Coordinates of C-alpha atoms and ligand atoms in Angstrom, one line a residue:
M226 CA -38.1 44.9 -23.9
H227 CA -40.6 42.5 -22.3
Q228 CA -42.0 40.8 -25.3
G229 CA -45.5 39.6 -25.0
L230 CA -46.4 42.0 -22.1
P231 CA -49.6 43.8 -23.2
S232 CA -48.3 47.1 -24.3
A233 CA -49.4 49.9 -22.1
S234 CA -48.7 52.1 -25.0
H235 CA -50.5 51.6 -28.2
G236 CA -52.6 53.5 -30.8
I237 CA -56.4 53.4 -30.7
A238 CA -58.8 54.8 -33.3
L239 CA -60.6 57.7 -31.7
G240 CA -63.0 59.0 -34.2
V241 CA -60.8 59.9 -37.2
R242 CA -57.8 60.5 -35.1
K243 CA -55.6 57.6 -34.1
M244 CA -54.4 58.5 -30.6
R245 CA -51.2 57.1 -29.1
R246 CA -51.7 55.7 -25.6
V247 CA -48.9 55.8 -23.0
Y248 CA -49.5 54.4 -19.5
L249 CA -47.2 55.9 -16.9
D250 CA -49.1 55.1 -13.8
H251 CA -47.6 51.8 -12.7
N252 CA -47.5 52.8 -9.0
A253 CA -51.3 52.8 -9.2
T254 CA -51.5 49.4 -10.9
T255 CA -49.9 47.3 -13.7
P256 CA -51.1 45.2 -16.6
V257 CA -51.2 41.4 -16.0
H258 CA -48.1 39.7 -17.3
P259 CA -49.0 37.1 -20.0
E260 CA -46.9 34.5 -18.2
V261 CA -48.9 35.2 -15.1
L262 CA -52.2 34.9 -16.9
E263 CA -51.1 31.6 -18.5
A264 CA -50.0 30.2 -15.2
M265 CA -53.4 31.1 -13.6
M266 CA -55.7 29.7 -16.4
P267 CA -55.7 26.0 -15.4
F268 CA -56.8 26.9 -11.9
F269 CA -60.1 28.3 -13.1
Q270 CA -61.3 25.1 -14.6
D271 CA -59.3 21.9 -14.6
Q272 CA -57.6 22.4 -11.2
F273 CA -60.6 23.8 -9.3
G274 CA -60.2 21.8 -6.1
N275 CA -60.3 23.2 -2.6
A276 CA -56.7 23.0 -1.2
S277 CA -58.1 21.8 2.2
S278 CA -59.8 18.7 0.6
I279 CA -57.9 15.5 1.1
H280 CA -59.0 13.8 -2.2
W281 CA -57.1 14.1 -5.5
A282 CA -58.7 17.4 -6.5
G283 CA -57.6 19.0 -3.3
R284 CA -54.2 17.4 -3.1
E285 CA -53.2 18.6 -6.6
V286 CA -54.2 22.1 -5.9
K287 CA -52.4 22.0 -2.5
K288 CA -49.2 21.1 -4.2
H289 CA -49.4 24.1 -6.4
L290 CA -50.4 26.3 -3.5
D291 CA -47.2 25.2 -1.6
E292 CA -45.1 25.9 -4.7
A293 CA -46.6 29.4 -5.1
R294 CA -45.7 30.1 -1.5
E295 CA -42.2 29.1 -2.1
K296 CA -42.0 31.3 -5.2
V297 CA -43.1 34.3 -3.2
A298 CA -40.6 33.5 -0.4
V299 CA -37.5 32.9 -2.5
P300 CA -37.0 36.4 -3.9
L301 CA -37.4 37.8 -0.4
N302 CA -35.0 35.3 1.1
A303 CA -37.8 34.2 3.4
N304 CA -39.0 30.7 4.4
P305 CA -42.2 29.6 2.7
D306 CA -43.9 29.1 6.0
E307 CA -43.4 32.8 6.8
I308 CA -45.6 33.8 3.8
I309 CA -49.4 34.3 4.2
F310 CA -51.7 35.1 1.2
T311 CA -54.1 38.0 1.6
G312 CA -56.6 39.9 -0.6
C313 CA -54.4 43.0 -1.2
G314 CA -51.7 45.3 0.2
T315 CA -54.3 47.1 2.2
E316 CA -55.4 43.9 3.9
S317 CA -51.8 43.0 4.7
D318 CA -51.2 46.4 6.3
N319 CA -54.4 46.1 8.3
M320 CA -53.5 42.6 9.5
A321 CA -50.1 43.7 10.5
I322 CA -51.0 46.8 12.4
K323 CA -54.2 45.7 14.1
G324 CA -52.8 42.2 14.6
V325 CA -49.8 43.5 16.6
A326 CA -51.9 46.1 18.4
L327 CA -54.3 43.4 19.6
A328 CA -51.6 40.9 20.4
F329 CA -49.6 43.3 22.6
Q330 CA -52.4 45.5 24.1
E331 CA -51.5 44.3 27.6
K332 CA -47.9 45.3 27.1
G333 CA -48.5 48.8 25.6
R334 CA -50.6 50.8 23.3
H335 CA -48.2 53.0 21.5
I336 CA -47.4 52.8 17.8
I337 CA -44.9 54.8 15.7
T338 CA -45.3 55.5 12.0
T339 CA -44.6 58.4 9.6
R340 CA -46.7 61.2 8.2
V341 CA -46.1 60.0 4.6
E342 CA -47.5 56.4 4.8
H343 CA -50.1 55.2 2.4
H344 CA -53.7 55.6 3.7
A345 CA -53.8 51.8 4.2
V346 CA -51.4 52.4 7.2
L347 CA -52.5 56.0 8.2
H348 CA -56.2 55.3 8.4
T349 CA -55.6 52.0 10.2
C350 CA -53.5 53.9 12.8
Q351 CA -56.2 56.6 13.0
F352 CA -58.8 53.8 13.7
L353 CA -56.6 52.5 16.5
E354 CA -56.3 56.0 17.9
K355 CA -60.1 56.1 18.2
M356 CA -60.0 52.8 20.0
G357 CA -57.5 54.2 22.6
W358 CA -54.1 53.6 21.2
E359 CA -51.5 56.4 21.0
V360 CA -49.8 56.9 17.6
T361 CA -46.7 59.0 16.9
Y362 CA -46.5 60.3 13.3
L363 CA -42.8 61.1 12.5
S364 CA -42.1 64.1 10.4
V365 CA -40.0 63.9 7.2
D366 CA -37.4 66.2 5.7
S367 CA -37.7 67.9 2.3
E368 CA -36.6 64.7 0.5
G369 CA -39.1 62.6 2.3
L370 CA -36.8 60.9 4.8
I371 CA -37.3 60.5 8.6
D372 CA -34.7 61.5 11.2
L373 CA -33.5 58.3 12.9
E374 CA -32.8 60.3 16.1
E375 CA -36.4 61.5 16.2
L376 CA -37.5 57.9 15.8
R377 CA -35.2 56.9 18.8
R378 CA -36.6 59.7 20.9
S379 CA -40.2 58.8 20.1
I380 CA -39.9 55.3 21.6
K381 CA -41.7 54.9 24.9
P382 CA -41.8 51.9 27.3
Q383 CA -45.3 51.2 25.9
T384 CA -44.3 51.2 22.2
V385 CA -45.2 47.9 20.7
L386 CA -45.0 48.6 16.9
I387 CA -43.0 50.7 14.4
T388 CA -44.6 50.7 11.0
I389 CA -42.7 52.5 8.3
M390 CA -42.9 52.0 4.5
L391 CA -40.0 50.6 2.4
A392 CA -40.6 53.1 -0.4
N393 CA -43.1 55.9 -0.8
N394 CA -45.7 55.4 -3.5
E395 CA -45.9 59.1 -4.5
T396 CA -42.2 60.2 -4.5
G397 CA -40.5 56.8 -4.6
T398 CA -38.2 57.9 -1.7
I399 CA -36.6 54.7 -0.2
F400 CA -36.5 54.5 3.6
P401 CA -33.6 53.1 5.6
V402 CA -35.4 50.0 6.7
K403 CA -32.3 48.2 8.0
E404 CA -31.5 51.1 10.4
I405 CA -35.1 51.5 11.4
G406 CA -35.4 47.7 12.1
E407 CA -32.2 47.8 14.2
I408 CA -33.6 50.6 16.3
A409 CA -36.8 48.6 16.8
W410 CA -35.1 45.4 17.6
E411 CA -32.7 47.0 20.1
R412 CA -35.8 47.9 22.1
G413 CA -37.7 44.7 21.5
I414 CA -40.3 46.4 19.3
I415 CA -42.1 44.7 16.4
F416 CA -41.2 46.3 13.0
H417 CA -43.6 46.2 10.1
T418 CA -42.8 47.6 6.7
D419 CA -45.3 48.3 3.9
A420 CA -43.2 47.1 0.9
V421 CA -46.1 47.3 -1.6
Q422 CA -44.0 49.7 -3.8
G423 CA -40.6 48.1 -3.1
V424 CA -41.2 44.5 -4.0
G425 CA -40.2 43.8 -7.6
K426 CA -38.4 47.1 -7.9
L427 CA -35.7 46.8 -5.2
P428 CA -33.7 43.8 -3.9
I429 CA -35.1 42.7 -0.5
D430 CA -33.2 40.1 1.7
L431 CA -35.2 39.3 4.8
K432 CA -32.4 37.2 6.2
K433 CA -30.4 40.4 6.4
L434 CA -33.1 43.0 7.2
P435 CA -34.5 43.2 10.8
V436 CA -38.1 43.2 9.7
N437 CA -40.9 41.2 11.5
I438 CA -43.7 41.8 9.1
L439 CA -43.7 42.9 5.5
S440 CA -46.7 43.7 3.3
L441 CA -46.9 43.3 -0.5
S442 CA -49.5 43.5 -3.2
G443 CA -49.8 41.5 -6.5
H444 CA -51.3 44.2 -8.8
K445 CA -48.2 46.4 -8.5
I446 CA -46.1 43.5 -10.0
N447 CA -48.3 42.4 -12.9
T448 CA -50.9 40.1 -11.3
P449 CA -54.6 40.9 -11.4
K450 CA -56.0 43.1 -8.6
G451 CA -57.2 41.2 -5.5
I452 CA -54.1 39.3 -4.2
G453 CA -51.5 40.3 -1.7
A454 CA -49.2 38.6 0.8
Q455 CA -47.6 39.1 4.1
Y456 CA -44.3 38.0 5.4
I457 CA -44.4 37.2 9.1
R458 CA -41.0 36.3 10.6
K459 CA -41.0 33.0 12.5
G460 CA -41.8 33.7 16.2
T461 CA -43.6 37.0 15.6
K462 CA -46.7 37.3 17.8
L463 CA -49.7 38.5 15.9
A464 CA -53.5 38.3 16.5
S465 CA -55.6 37.0 13.6
L466 CA -58.3 39.3 12.2
I467 CA -60.2 36.8 10.1
H468 CA -61.5 33.8 12.0
G469 CA -62.9 30.6 10.5
G470 CA -61.1 27.6 9.0
A471 CA -57.5 26.8 9.6
Q472 CA -56.2 28.1 6.3
E473 CA -52.9 30.0 6.2
R474 CA -51.8 28.4 9.5
N475 CA -54.8 30.0 11.3
R476 CA -53.6 33.5 10.4
R477 CA -56.2 34.2 7.7
A478 CA -59.2 32.0 7.5
G479 CA -61.1 31.5 4.2
T480 CA -60.7 29.2 1.2
E481 CA -57.6 30.2 -0.6
N482 CA -57.9 32.2 -3.9
I483 CA -55.9 29.6 -5.8
P484 CA -55.7 31.1 -9.3
Y485 CA -54.6 34.5 -8.0
I486 CA -52.1 32.9 -5.5
I487 CA -50.6 31.0 -8.5
G488 CA -50.5 34.3 -10.4
L489 CA -48.6 36.0 -7.5
G490 CA -46.2 33.1 -7.3
K491 CA -45.5 33.4 -11.0
A492 CA -45.1 37.2 -10.8
C493 CA -42.5 36.9 -8.0
E494 CA -40.7 34.2 -10.0
I495 CA -40.5 36.6 -13.0
A496 CA -39.5 39.5 -10.8
R497 CA -36.6 37.5 -9.5
R498 CA -35.6 36.1 -12.9
D499 CA -35.7 39.6 -14.6
A500 CA -34.6 41.7 -11.6
A501 CA -31.4 43.2 -13.0
K502 CA -32.9 43.7 -16.5
R503 CA -36.0 45.3 -15.0
Q504 CA -34.1 47.7 -12.7
A505 CA -31.8 48.9 -15.6
H506 CA -34.8 49.3 -17.9
L507 CA -36.8 51.4 -15.5
L508 CA -33.9 53.5 -14.4
S509 CA -32.9 54.4 -17.9
L510 CA -36.4 55.3 -18.9
R511 CA -37.0 57.3 -15.7
D512 CA -33.8 59.3 -16.2
R513 CA -34.5 59.8 -19.9
L514 CA -37.9 61.3 -19.0
H515 CA -36.4 63.5 -16.3
R516 CA -33.7 64.8 -18.5
G517 CA -36.1 65.3 -21.4
I518 CA -38.5 67.3 -19.4
S519 CA -35.9 69.3 -17.5
D520 CA -34.1 70.3 -20.7
R521 CA -37.4 71.6 -22.2
V522 CA -39.5 73.0 -19.4
P523 CA -38.3 75.7 -17.0
H524 CA -39.4 75.9 -13.4
V525 CA -39.7 72.2 -12.7
K526 CA -38.9 70.7 -9.3
L527 CA -38.1 67.1 -8.3
N528 CA -40.1 65.9 -5.3
G529 CA -38.5 63.1 -3.4
H530 CA -34.9 62.0 -2.9
A531 CA -32.5 62.6 -5.8
T532 CA -30.8 59.1 -5.5
K533 CA -32.6 57.1 -2.8
R534 CA -35.6 56.6 -5.0
L535 CA -37.5 53.8 -6.7
P536 CA -36.1 53.2 -10.2
N537 CA -39.5 53.8 -11.8
T538 CA -40.8 56.9 -10.0
L539 CA -40.5 60.5 -11.0
N540 CA -42.5 63.1 -9.2
L541 CA -42.2 66.6 -10.6
S542 CA -43.8 69.9 -9.7
F543 CA -44.6 72.2 -12.6
L544 CA -44.6 75.5 -10.9
Y545 CA -47.4 78.0 -11.5
I546 CA -49.9 75.4 -12.9
E547 CA -52.3 72.9 -11.4
G548 CA -51.2 69.2 -11.5
E549 CA -54.8 68.2 -12.1
S550 CA -55.1 70.4 -15.2
L551 CA -51.8 69.0 -16.5
L552 CA -53.1 65.5 -15.9
L553 CA -56.3 66.1 -17.7
N554 CA -54.5 67.7 -20.7
L555 CA -52.0 64.8 -20.8
D556 CA -55.0 62.4 -20.7
L557 CA -56.4 64.1 -23.8
E558 CA -53.1 63.3 -25.6
G559 CA -53.4 59.6 -24.4
I560 CA -50.9 59.9 -21.6
A561 CA -51.9 58.4 -18.2
V562 CA -50.2 59.8 -15.1
S563 CA -51.2 60.7 -11.6
S564 CA -51.4 63.9 -9.6
G565 CA -50.8 64.0 -5.9
S566 CA -54.0 65.9 -5.2
A567 CA -57.0 64.1 -3.8
C568 CA -60.5 65.2 -4.2
T569 CA -61.9 65.8 -0.7
S570 CA -65.4 67.1 -0.3
G571 CA -65.4 68.5 -3.8
A572 CA -62.1 70.5 -3.4
L573 CA -58.6 69.4 -4.5
E574 CA -56.4 68.8 -1.5
P575 CA -52.6 68.7 -2.0
S576 CA -51.0 65.4 -1.3
H577 CA -50.4 64.7 2.4
V578 CA -47.0 63.3 1.4
L579 CA -45.8 66.4 -0.3
L580 CA -47.2 68.7 2.4
A581 CA -45.4 66.6 5.1
M582 CA -42.1 67.2 3.2
G583 CA -42.6 71.0 3.8
I584 CA -43.5 71.7 0.1
P585 CA -45.8 74.8 -0.1
P586 CA -49.4 73.9 -1.0
E587 CA -49.3 75.6 -4.4
V588 CA -46.1 73.7 -5.3
A589 CA -47.6 70.4 -4.0
Q590 CA -50.7 71.1 -6.1
S591 CA -48.6 71.4 -9.3
A592 CA -47.1 67.9 -8.9
I593 CA -47.4 65.0 -11.3
R594 CA -46.2 61.5 -10.6
F595 CA -44.8 59.5 -13.6
S596 CA -44.4 55.8 -12.7
L597 CA -42.8 53.6 -15.4
G598 CA -43.4 49.9 -16.0
L599 CA -42.0 46.9 -17.9
S600 CA -43.8 47.6 -21.1
N601 CA -42.8 51.2 -21.5
T602 CA -40.3 52.1 -24.2
E603 CA -38.0 55.0 -25.1
A604 CA -40.6 55.9 -27.7
D605 CA -43.2 56.3 -24.9
V606 CA -40.9 58.6 -23.0
D607 CA -40.0 60.6 -26.1
Y608 CA -43.7 61.1 -26.9
V609 CA -44.3 62.5 -23.4
V610 CA -41.2 64.8 -23.8
E611 CA -42.6 66.0 -27.1
V612 CA -46.2 66.6 -25.9
L613 CA -45.8 67.8 -22.3
P614 CA -43.8 71.1 -22.8
K615 CA -46.5 72.5 -25.1
I616 CA -49.2 71.8 -22.6
V617 CA -47.2 73.3 -19.8
Q618 CA -46.6 76.4 -21.9
R619 CA -50.3 76.7 -22.7
L620 CA -51.3 76.3 -19.1
R621 CA -48.8 78.8 -17.9
Y622 CA -49.9 81.3 -20.5
I623 CA -53.4 81.3 -18.8
S624 CA -52.0 81.0 -15.3
P625 CA -52.5 84.2 -13.2
L626 CA -49.6 83.0 -10.9
Y627 CA -47.3 82.7 -13.9
Q628 CA -48.3 86.0 -15.4
K629 CA -47.6 87.7 -12.1
E630 CA -44.2 86.1 -11.9
V631 CA -43.3 87.2 -15.5
A632 CA -44.5 90.8 -14.8
A633 CA -42.4 90.9 -11.6
L634 CA -39.4 89.7 -13.5
K635 CA -39.9 92.3 -16.2
R636 CA -40.1 95.0 -13.6
G637 CA -36.7 93.7 -12.5
Ligands
LIG131 N1 -49.3 50.6 0.4 C1 -48.7 51.3 -0.6 C2 -47.4 52.0 -0.4 C3 -49.4 51.4 -1.8 O1 -48.8 52.2 -2.8 C4 -50.6 50.8 -2.0 C5 -51.4 51.0 -3.2 O2 -51.2 51.9 -4.0 C6 -51.1 50.1 -0.9 C7 -50.5 50.0 0.3 C8 -52.5 49.3 -1.0 O3 -52.3 48.2 -1.9 P1 -53.6 47.5 -2.5 O4 -54.0 48.4 -3.6 O5 -53.1 46.2 -3.0 O6 -54.6 47.4 -1.5

């Protein structure tokens, strides 16, 4: 559908065999959109000025910097002066959480988050715990959603920040940020949402959502890696973490990364222009993939919410086998996906997100995340649906867990 976007799915010559390549890991990162690259190119050479310089070279670049800020603000229905450019989503999350913690430390040192946040949030909260802050990690149900009553009950007089993601990167489960924000605001608490996976995939209207700070990342929406942004609602008190020049209205010092900022502006402009087409495309491929796999492979379980889920994300557990083995076998067939497991001290640890959802460790360990993107086609999905069942069958054949199950069934 998106002509010109470098196909994430193409054949390459591998020895004598021409292998098809299908990239289904867009929640990890995305290819750069050709229009984004084209928009960035002049800013590496011709328009190289420093946006803070008052001569012609600086003034020209400053004009484009302002335009890019507006292009990021418009699809979010924010004001351009509420947008700050950062280096990545992780930096945006750090700036929000530590920035609020520092700004309000005299008022209180309690933060509320969930157990299923990205490590950019969880590890930042853990750092603050070591520094004397108290953090409440809300539990989630089997579909990955929090209980709003538990959130209400967790609020203390010293709570200064609620940080809860817009959509989960592993399961795609979408959080009720409007309701969460209302609860935060009723009690005068700052609400930050990590929207790294939501921006470009879901409509977001910050005039209607009670959100103080929102984090986003460029490389999830077809910019190069190394650019992010933060929305900070007018009037929100936040301490700066990077001190130096007066860039980004004193919120983040450092000479602006103009080519990448221009790229992010373009990516947001494209996301807005193509929003409806993009949503429909992703949703139809995701559901085709889900149907195709469910029709051909028994003992498959969906992880995440059935409907309140990102249009591009499908997380499935293939019972009785290791997600990691499945991932490696799919890789040999040219298919790139991700498993929830993380390698910690040489051992595979099941995903903290799936475990928090109450999924048994062996089921969590059998999970694979498929995340679709703009350049994927029906042919990509059909290739996966053709290849995957044979691999699952082979892995189950050698799986002691599966053989035990079959033997038990035979015994009746
Ligand atoms: N938050 C979420 C939900 C993410 O999925 C990611 C990246 O995967 C991040 C934060 C970090 O973003 P970045 O890679 O731009 O640092």
